[in-house]
CSV table of C-alpha atoms in Angstrom, one decimal:
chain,number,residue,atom,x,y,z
A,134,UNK,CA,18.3,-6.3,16.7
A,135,UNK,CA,21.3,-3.5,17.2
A,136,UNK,CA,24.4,-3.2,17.9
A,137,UNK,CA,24.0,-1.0,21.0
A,138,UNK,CA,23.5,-3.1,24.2
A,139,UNK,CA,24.2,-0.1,26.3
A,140,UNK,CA,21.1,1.3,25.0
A,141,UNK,CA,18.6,1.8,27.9
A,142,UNK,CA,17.0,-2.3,27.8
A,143,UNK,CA,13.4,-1.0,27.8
A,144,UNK,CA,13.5,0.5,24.3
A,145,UNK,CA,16.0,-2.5,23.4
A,146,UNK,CA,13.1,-4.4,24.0
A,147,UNK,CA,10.7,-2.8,22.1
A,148,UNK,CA,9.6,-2.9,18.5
A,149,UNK,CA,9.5,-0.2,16.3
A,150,UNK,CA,6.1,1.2,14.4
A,151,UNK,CA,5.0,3.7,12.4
A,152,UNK,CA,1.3,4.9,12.9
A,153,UNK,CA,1.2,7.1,9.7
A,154,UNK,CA,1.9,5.0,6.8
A,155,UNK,CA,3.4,7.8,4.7
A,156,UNK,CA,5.9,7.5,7.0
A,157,UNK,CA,6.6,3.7,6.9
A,158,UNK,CA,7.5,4.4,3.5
A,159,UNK,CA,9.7,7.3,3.9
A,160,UNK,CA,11.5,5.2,6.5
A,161,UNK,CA,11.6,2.1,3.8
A,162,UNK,CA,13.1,5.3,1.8
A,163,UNK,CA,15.5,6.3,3.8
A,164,UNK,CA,16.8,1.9,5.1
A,165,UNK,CA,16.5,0.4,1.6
A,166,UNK,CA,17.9,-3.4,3.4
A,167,UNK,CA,14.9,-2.9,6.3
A,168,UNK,CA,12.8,-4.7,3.2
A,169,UNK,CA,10.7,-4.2,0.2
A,170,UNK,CA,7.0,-3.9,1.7
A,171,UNK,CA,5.3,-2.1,4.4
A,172,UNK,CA,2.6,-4.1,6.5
A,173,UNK,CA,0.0,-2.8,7.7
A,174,UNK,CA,-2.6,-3.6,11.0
A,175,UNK,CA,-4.3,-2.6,14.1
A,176,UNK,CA,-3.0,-3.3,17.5
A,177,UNK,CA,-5.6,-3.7,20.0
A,178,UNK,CA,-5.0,-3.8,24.1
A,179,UNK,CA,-4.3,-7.9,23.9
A,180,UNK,CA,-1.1,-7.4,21.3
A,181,UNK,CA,0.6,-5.7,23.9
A,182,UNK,CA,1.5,-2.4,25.2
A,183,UNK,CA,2.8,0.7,23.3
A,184,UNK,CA,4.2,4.3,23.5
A,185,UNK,CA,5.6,7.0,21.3
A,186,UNK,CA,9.0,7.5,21.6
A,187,UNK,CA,11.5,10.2,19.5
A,188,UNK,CA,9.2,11.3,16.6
A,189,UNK,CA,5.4,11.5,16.5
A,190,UNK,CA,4.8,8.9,14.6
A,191,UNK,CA,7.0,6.7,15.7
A,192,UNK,CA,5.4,4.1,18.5
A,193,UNK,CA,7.2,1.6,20.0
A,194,UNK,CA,5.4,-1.8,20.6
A,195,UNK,CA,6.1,-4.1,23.7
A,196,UNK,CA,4.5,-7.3,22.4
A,197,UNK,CA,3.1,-9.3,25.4
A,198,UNK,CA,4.5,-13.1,25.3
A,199,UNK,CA,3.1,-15.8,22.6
A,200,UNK,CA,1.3,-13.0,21.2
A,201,UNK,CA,1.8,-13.7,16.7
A,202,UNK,CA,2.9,-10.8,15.8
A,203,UNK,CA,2.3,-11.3,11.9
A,204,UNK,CA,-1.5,-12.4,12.6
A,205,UNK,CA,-2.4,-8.3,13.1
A,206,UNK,CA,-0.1,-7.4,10.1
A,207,UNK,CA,-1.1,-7.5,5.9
A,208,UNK,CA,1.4,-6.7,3.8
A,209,UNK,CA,0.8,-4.0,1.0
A,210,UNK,CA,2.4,-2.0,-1.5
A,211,UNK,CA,4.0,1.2,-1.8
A,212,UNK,CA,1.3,1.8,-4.2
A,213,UNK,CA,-1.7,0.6,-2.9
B,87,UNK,CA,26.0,-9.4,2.9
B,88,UNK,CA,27.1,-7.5,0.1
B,89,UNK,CA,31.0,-7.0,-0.5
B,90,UNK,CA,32.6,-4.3,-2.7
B,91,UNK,CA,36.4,-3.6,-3.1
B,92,UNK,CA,38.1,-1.5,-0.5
B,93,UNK,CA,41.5,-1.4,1.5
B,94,UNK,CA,41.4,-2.5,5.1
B,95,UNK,CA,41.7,0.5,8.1
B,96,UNK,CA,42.6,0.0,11.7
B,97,UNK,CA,39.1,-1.0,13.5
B,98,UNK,CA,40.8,1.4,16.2
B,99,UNK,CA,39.4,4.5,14.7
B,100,UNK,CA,35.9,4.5,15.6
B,101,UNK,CA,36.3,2.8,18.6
B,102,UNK,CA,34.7,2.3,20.6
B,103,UNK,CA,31.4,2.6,18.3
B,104,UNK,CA,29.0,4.3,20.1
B,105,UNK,CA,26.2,7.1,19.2
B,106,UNK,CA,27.3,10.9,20.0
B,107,UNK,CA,23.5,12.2,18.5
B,108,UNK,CA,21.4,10.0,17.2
B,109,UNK,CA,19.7,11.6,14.6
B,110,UNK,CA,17.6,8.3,13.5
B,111,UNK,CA,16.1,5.8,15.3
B,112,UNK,CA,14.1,3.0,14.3
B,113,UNK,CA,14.9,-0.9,15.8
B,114,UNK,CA,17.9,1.2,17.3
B,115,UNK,CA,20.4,4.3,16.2
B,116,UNK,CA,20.1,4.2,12.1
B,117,UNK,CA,21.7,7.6,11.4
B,118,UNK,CA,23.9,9.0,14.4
B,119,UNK,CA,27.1,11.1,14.7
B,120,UNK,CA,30.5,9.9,16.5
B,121,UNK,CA,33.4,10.3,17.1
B,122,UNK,CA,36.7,9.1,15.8
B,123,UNK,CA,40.2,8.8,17.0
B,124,UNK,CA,41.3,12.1,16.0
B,125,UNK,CA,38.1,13.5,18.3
B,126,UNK,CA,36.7,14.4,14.4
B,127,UNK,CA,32.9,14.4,14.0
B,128,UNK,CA,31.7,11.6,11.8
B,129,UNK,CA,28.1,10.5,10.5
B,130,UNK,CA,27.2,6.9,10.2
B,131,UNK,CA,24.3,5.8,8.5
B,132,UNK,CA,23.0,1.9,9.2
B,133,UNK,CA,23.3,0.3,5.9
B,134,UNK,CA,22.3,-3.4,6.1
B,135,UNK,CA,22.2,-6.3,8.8
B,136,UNK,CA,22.6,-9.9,9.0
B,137,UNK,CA,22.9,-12.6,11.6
B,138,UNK,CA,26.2,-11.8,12.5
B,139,UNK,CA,26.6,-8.1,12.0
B,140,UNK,CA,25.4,-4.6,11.5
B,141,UNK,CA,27.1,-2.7,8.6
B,142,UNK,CA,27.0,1.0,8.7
B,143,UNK,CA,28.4,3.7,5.8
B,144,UNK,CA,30.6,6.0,8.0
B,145,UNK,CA,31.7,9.3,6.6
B,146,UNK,CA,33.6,12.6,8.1
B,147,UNK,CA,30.6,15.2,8.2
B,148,UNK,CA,30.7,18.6,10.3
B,149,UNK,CA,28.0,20.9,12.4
B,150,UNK,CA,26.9,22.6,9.6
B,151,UNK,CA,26.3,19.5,7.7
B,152,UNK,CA,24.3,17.7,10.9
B,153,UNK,CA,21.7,20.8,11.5
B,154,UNK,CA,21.4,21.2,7.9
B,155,UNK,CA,20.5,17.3,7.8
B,156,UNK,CA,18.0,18.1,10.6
B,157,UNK,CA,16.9,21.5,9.1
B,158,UNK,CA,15.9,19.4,5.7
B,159,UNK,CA,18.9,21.7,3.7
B,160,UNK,CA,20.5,18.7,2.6
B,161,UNK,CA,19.4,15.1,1.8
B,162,UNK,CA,20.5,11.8,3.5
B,163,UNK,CA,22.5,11.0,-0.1
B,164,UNK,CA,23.6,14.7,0.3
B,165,UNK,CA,25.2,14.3,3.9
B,166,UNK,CA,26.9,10.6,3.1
B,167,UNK,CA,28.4,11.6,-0.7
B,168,UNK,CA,31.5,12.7,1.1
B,169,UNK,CA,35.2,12.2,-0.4
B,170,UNK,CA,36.2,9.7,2.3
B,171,UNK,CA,34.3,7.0,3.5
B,172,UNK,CA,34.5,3.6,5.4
B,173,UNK,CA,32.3,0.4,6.3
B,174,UNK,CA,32.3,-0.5,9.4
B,175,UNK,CA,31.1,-4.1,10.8
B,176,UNK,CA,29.9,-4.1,14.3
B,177,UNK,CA,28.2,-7.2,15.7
B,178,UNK,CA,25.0,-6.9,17.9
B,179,UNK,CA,27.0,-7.1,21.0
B,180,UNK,CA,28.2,-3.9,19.9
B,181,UNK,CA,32.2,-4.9,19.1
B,182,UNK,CA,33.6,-3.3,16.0
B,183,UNK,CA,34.9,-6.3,14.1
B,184,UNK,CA,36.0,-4.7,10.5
B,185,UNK,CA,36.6,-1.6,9.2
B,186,UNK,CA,37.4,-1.0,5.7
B,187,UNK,CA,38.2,2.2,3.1
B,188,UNK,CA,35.7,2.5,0.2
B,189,UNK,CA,34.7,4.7,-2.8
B,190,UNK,CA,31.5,6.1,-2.0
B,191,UNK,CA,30.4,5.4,-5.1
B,192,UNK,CA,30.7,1.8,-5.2
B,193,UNK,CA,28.6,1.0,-2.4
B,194,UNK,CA,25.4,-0.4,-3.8
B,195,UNK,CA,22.9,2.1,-4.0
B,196,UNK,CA,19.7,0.0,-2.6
B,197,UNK,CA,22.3,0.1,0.5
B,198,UNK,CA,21.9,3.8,0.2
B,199,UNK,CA,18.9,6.1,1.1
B,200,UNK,CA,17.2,7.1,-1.8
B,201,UNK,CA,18.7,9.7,-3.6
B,202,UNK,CA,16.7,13.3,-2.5
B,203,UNK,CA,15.6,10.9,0.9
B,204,UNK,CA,15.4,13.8,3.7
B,205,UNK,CA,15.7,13.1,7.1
B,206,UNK,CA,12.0,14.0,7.7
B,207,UNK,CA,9.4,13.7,5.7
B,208,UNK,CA,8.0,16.8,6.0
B,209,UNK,CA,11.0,18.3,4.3
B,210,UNK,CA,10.0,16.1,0.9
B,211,UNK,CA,7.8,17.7,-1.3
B,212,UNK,CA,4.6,14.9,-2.4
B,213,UNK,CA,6.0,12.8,-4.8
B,214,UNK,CA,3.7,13.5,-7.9
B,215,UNK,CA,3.4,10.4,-10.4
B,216,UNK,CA,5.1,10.3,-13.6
B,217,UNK,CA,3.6,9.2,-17.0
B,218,UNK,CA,5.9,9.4,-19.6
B,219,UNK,CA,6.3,8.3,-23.7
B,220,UNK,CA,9.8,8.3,-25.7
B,221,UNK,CA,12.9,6.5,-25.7
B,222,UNK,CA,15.7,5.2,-23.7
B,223,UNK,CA,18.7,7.1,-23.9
B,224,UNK,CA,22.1,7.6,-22.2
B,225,UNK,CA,21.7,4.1,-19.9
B,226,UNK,CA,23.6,3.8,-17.2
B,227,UNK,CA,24.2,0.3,-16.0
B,228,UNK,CA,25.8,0.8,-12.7
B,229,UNK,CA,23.8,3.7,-11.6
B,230,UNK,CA,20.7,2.5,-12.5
B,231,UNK,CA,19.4,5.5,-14.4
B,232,UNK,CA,18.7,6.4,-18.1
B,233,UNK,CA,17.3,9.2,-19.8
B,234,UNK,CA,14.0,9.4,-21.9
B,235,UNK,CA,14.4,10.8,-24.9
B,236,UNK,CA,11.6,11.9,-27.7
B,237,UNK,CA,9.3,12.7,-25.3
B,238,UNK,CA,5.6,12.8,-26.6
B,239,UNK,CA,4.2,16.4,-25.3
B,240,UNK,CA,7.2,18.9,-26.1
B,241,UNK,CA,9.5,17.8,-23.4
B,242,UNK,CA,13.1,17.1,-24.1
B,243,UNK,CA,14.4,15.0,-21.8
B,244,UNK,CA,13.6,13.3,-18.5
B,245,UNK,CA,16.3,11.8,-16.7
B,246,UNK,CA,15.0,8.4,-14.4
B,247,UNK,CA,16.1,6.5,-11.6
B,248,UNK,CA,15.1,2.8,-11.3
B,249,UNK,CA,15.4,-0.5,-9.7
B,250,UNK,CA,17.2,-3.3,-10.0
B,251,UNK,CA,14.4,-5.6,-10.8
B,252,UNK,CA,13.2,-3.3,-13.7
B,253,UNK,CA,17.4,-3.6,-15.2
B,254,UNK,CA,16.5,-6.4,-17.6
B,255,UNK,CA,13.4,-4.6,-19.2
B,256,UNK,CA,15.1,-1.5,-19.3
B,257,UNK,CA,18.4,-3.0,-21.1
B,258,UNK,CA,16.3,-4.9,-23.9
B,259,UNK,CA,14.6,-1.7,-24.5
B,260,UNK,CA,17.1,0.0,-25.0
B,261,UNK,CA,19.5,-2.6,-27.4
B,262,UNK,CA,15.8,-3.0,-29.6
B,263,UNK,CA,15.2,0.9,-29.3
B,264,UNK,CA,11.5,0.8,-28.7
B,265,UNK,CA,9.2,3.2,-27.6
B,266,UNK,CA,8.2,2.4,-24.1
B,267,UNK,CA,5.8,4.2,-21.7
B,268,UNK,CA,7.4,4.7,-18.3
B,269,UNK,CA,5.4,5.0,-15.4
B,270,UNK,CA,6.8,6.1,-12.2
B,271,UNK,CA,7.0,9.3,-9.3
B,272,UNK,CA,8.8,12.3,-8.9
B,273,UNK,CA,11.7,12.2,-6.5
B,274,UNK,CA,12.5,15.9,-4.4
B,275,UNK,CA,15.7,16.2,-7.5
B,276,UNK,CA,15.0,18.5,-10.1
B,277,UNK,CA,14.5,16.9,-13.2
B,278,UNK,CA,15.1,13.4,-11.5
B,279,UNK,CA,12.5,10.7,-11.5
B,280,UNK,CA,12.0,7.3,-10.4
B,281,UNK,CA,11.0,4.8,-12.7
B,282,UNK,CA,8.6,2.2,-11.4
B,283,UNK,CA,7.0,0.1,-14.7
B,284,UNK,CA,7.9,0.1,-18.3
B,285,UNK,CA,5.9,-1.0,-20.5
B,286,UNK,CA,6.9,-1.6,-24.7
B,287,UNK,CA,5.1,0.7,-27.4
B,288,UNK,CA,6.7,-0.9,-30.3
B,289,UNK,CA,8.2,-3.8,-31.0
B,290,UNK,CA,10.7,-2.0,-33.5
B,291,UNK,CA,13.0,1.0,-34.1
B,292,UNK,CA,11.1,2.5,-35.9
């Protein structure tokens, strides 16, 4: 959730994914409050669709309704 | 949400609160420019969210500071350590509903990018990991950083970053002034690392 509803609703509706983990952490780095741990999964064609938008390894993910988002997700550590 | 001290500004000034560049997005603008009142360029970096609002650290920041935040010349920390600065609470319908004049330096630092956090990743160096022997020196409560001290291999002194979680550990370390092994990663700061385990050598002084 933003604070920009004049932002175009497409994106608005959108989730935001990294597909390089590297740089799930750097963006953990960079937002401190966006949470502790980075999860990680694969996202096949029944999750939903999904398209890069602003930096190459940035994907946003239109989950298709009743979809469980968490069920395609395992946390891990920075260090694993 | 977290609170620190600061002296209540007209909510007028960055109105109305909306991107100029966004130089971050992720979930939405997290690092953009805009404008304020005066028409004078600011930077405002998303700090943390609840239910009701987003709270973002808004300083005064110029071109040259922007394109060397996009040109990895300066760090995130870099581009926000400015001598004035305000929080600004803006709900997710987008109104502005507080504004308030703070120290830079009080604002928690886990509210904070990392310190040496570039804009891109590329621009970091690979964090290498740090294995370290000596003793806690110079410990700085409110930063969150120490020094180690009679290092084991010739190296004088190594000046760490760490967590809040790891403050406890640290502190009774340092009041018993045991040797402890720190384990931890480089950070793109010379001489600057972050401090990620500890673990006690001795259980005395000596």
């Amino acid at each position: 959730m933003d604070s920009f509803p004049n932002r175009p609703a497409c994106l608005r509706c959108g989730l935001s994914v990294h597909r390089i983990l590297s740089d799930a952490i750097h963006t953990k780095t960079k937002y401190p409050k966006l949470g502790r741990l980075v999860a990680q999964g694969v996202l096949i064609n029944e999750c939903g669709k999904t398209k890069q938008t602003g930096q190459p390894s940035h994907i946003t993910w239109w989950v298709y309704p009743g979809i469980e988002r968490e069920k395609f997700f395992a946390t891990i550590s920075e260090e694993d | 949400m977290w609170n620190i001290r600061g002296t209540a500004a007209p909510k007028q000034r960055f109105e109305p609160f909306a991107p100029i560049e966004v130089l971050d997005d992720y979930d939405g603008p997290r690092l953009f420019t805009l404008s304020d009142a005066e028409g004078e360029l600011n930077l405002a970096y998303w700090s943390d969210s609840d239910q009701q609002i987003c709270r973002y650290v808004v300083v005064p920041t110029t071109l040259r500071i922007v394109n060397a935040l996009k040109n990895g010349n300066i760090s995130l920390h870099g581009a926000l350590n400015q001598p004035r600065c305000w929080l600004c609470d803006v709900t997710h319908q987008g109104e502005l509903t507080a504004c308030q004049r703070v120290e830079f330096e009080t604002i928690p630092r886990d509210s904070l990018p990392a310190m040496g956090t570039m804009l891109e990743r590329a621009f970091e160096p690979e964090p290498q990991r740090v294995d370290m022997q000596g003793r806690i020196r110079e410990l700085d409560k409110d930063q969150l950083s120490f020094d180690l001290r009679e290092i084991d291999g010739g190296q004088h002194t190594q000046r760490f970053i760490f967590d809040e979680e790891l403050l406890g550990e640290v502190v009774r370390a340092f009041d018993e002034n045991v040797r402890v092994k720190v384990k931890g990663r480089t950070v793109p700061i010379k001489n600057l690392a972050h401090a990620l385990a500890l673990l006690r050598l001795s259980a005395t002084g000596s």
